[in-house]
Short mmCIF file of C-alpha atoms in Angstrom, two decimals:
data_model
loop_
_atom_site.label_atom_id
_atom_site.label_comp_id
_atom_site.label_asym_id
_atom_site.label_seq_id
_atom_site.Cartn_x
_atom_site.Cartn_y
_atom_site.Cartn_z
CA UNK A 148 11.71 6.85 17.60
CA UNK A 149 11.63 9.95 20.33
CA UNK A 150 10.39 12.93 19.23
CA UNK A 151 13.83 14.54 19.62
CA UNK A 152 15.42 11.91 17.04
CA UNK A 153 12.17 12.10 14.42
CA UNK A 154 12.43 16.29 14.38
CA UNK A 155 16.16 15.58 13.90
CA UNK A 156 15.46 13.82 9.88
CA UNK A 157 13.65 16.35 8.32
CA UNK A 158 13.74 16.94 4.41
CA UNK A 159 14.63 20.28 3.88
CA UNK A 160 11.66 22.75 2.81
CA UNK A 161 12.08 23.94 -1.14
CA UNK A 162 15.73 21.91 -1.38
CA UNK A 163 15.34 18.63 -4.35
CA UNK A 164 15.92 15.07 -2.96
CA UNK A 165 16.61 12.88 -6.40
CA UNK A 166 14.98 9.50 -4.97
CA UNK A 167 15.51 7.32 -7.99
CA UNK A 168 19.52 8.52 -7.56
CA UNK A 169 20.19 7.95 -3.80
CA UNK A 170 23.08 5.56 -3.33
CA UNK A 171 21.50 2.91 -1.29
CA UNK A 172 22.93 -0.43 0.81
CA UNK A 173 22.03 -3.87 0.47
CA UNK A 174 21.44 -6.57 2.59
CA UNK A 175 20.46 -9.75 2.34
CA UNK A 176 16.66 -10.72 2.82
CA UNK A 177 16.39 -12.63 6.05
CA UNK A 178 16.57 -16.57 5.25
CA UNK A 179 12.93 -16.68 6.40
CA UNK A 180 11.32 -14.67 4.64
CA UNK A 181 12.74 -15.68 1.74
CA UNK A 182 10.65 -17.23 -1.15
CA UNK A 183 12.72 -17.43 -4.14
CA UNK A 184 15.95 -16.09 -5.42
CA UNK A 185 18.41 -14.50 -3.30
CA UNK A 186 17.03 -10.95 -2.74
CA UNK A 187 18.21 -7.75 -1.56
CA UNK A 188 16.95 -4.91 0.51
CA UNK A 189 17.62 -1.62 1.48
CA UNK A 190 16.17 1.15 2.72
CA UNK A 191 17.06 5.01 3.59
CA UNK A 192 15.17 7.45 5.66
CA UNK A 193 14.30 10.92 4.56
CA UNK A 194 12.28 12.32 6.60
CA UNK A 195 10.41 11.52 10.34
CA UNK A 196 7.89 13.06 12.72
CA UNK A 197 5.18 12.04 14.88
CA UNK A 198 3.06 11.99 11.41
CA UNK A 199 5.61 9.53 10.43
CA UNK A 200 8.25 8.68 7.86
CA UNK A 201 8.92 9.13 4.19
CA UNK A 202 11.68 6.72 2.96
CA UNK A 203 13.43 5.09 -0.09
CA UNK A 204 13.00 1.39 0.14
CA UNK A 205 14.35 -0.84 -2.89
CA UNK A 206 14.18 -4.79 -3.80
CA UNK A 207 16.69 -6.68 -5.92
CA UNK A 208 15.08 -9.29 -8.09
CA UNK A 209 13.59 -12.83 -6.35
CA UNK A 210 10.76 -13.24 -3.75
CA UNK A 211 10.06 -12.67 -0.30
CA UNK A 212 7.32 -12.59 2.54
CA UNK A 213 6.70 -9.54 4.52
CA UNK A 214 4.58 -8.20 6.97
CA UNK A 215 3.30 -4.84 6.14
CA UNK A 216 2.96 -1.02 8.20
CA UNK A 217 0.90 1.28 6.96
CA UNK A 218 2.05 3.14 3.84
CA UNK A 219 1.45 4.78 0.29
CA UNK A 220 4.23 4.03 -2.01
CA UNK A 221 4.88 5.19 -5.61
CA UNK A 222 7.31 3.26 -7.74
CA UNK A 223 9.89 5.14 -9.20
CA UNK A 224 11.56 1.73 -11.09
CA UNK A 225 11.31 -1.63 -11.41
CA UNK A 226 8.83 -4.62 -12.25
CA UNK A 227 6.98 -6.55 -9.47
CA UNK A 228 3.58 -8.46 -8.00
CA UNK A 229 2.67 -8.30 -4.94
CA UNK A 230 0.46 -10.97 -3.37
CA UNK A 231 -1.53 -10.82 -0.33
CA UNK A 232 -1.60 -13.97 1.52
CA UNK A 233 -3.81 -11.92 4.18
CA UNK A 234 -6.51 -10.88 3.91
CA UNK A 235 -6.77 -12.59 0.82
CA UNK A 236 -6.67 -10.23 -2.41
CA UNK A 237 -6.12 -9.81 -6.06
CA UNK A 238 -2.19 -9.62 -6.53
CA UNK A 239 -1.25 -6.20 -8.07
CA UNK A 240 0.96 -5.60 -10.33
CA UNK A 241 4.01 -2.72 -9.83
CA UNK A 242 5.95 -0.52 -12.56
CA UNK A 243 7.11 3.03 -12.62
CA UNK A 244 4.21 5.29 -11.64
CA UNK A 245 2.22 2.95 -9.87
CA UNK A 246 1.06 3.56 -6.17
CA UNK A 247 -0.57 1.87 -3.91
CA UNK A 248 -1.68 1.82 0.15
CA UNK A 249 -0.89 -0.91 2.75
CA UNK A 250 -2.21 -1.44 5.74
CA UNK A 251 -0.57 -2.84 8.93
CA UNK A 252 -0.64 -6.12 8.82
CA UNK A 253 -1.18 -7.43 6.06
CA UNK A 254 0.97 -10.49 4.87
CA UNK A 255 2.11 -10.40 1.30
CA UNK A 256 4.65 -12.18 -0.91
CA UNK A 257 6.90 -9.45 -3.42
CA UNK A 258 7.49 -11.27 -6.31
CA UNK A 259 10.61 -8.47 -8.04
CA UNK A 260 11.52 -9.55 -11.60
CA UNK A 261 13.75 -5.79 -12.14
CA UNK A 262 14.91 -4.08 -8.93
CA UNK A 263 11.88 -2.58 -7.41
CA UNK A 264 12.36 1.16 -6.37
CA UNK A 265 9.61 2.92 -4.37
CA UNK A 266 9.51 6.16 -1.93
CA UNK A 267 7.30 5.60 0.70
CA UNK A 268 4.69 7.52 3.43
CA UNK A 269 4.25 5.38 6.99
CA UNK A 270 2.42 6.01 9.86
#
């Protein structure tokens, strides 16, 4: 992203976003990274600049692999585990309220049993 496009998606200063209400649209998990189920994913930007991007990302229920970016997430819905393949971890468990960090890189599995829902800050 240019610097033109990320000044261009900026929240707007003392205006509400409602996160857990944003209409968002699905696609299909990519057959390979697919672990279980049939999941969904989508995904809308809020706001990006050279600090990086704050986002809406959401997960319908099965599994899938991912590599990660760095981010801090909070979930605002859902019921999940996430396990990291690499480096090898303790799986953590996600619900409303929790929040966590990721690092670039890291493989992990999302396990989603209710639609995951989680606003996100990426560098």
């Amino acid at each position: 992203m240019t610097g033109e496009q990320a000044d261009a998606l900026r929240l707007v200063a003392g205006a509400l976003t409602d996160a857990a209400g944003l209409a968002l649209a699905h696609e299909p998990v990519p057959a390979d990274q697919v672990v279980a189920g049939a999941p969904t994913t989508a995904y809308l930007a809020l706001d990006a600049s050279e600090a990086g991007e704050i986002g809406v990302w959401e997960m319908s229920v099965g599994a899938m692999r991912d590599v990660e970016v760095d981010e801090v997430f909070v979930v605002l819905a859902g019921d999940a585990t996430v396990e990291f393949e690499s480096p090898a971890l303790a799986s953590i468990e996600l619900g409303p309220g929790s929040v966590a960090r990721l690092e670039a890189g890291m493989t992990t599995v999302w396990t989603v049993r209710e639609t995951l829902r989680k606003v996100f800050i990426s560098r």
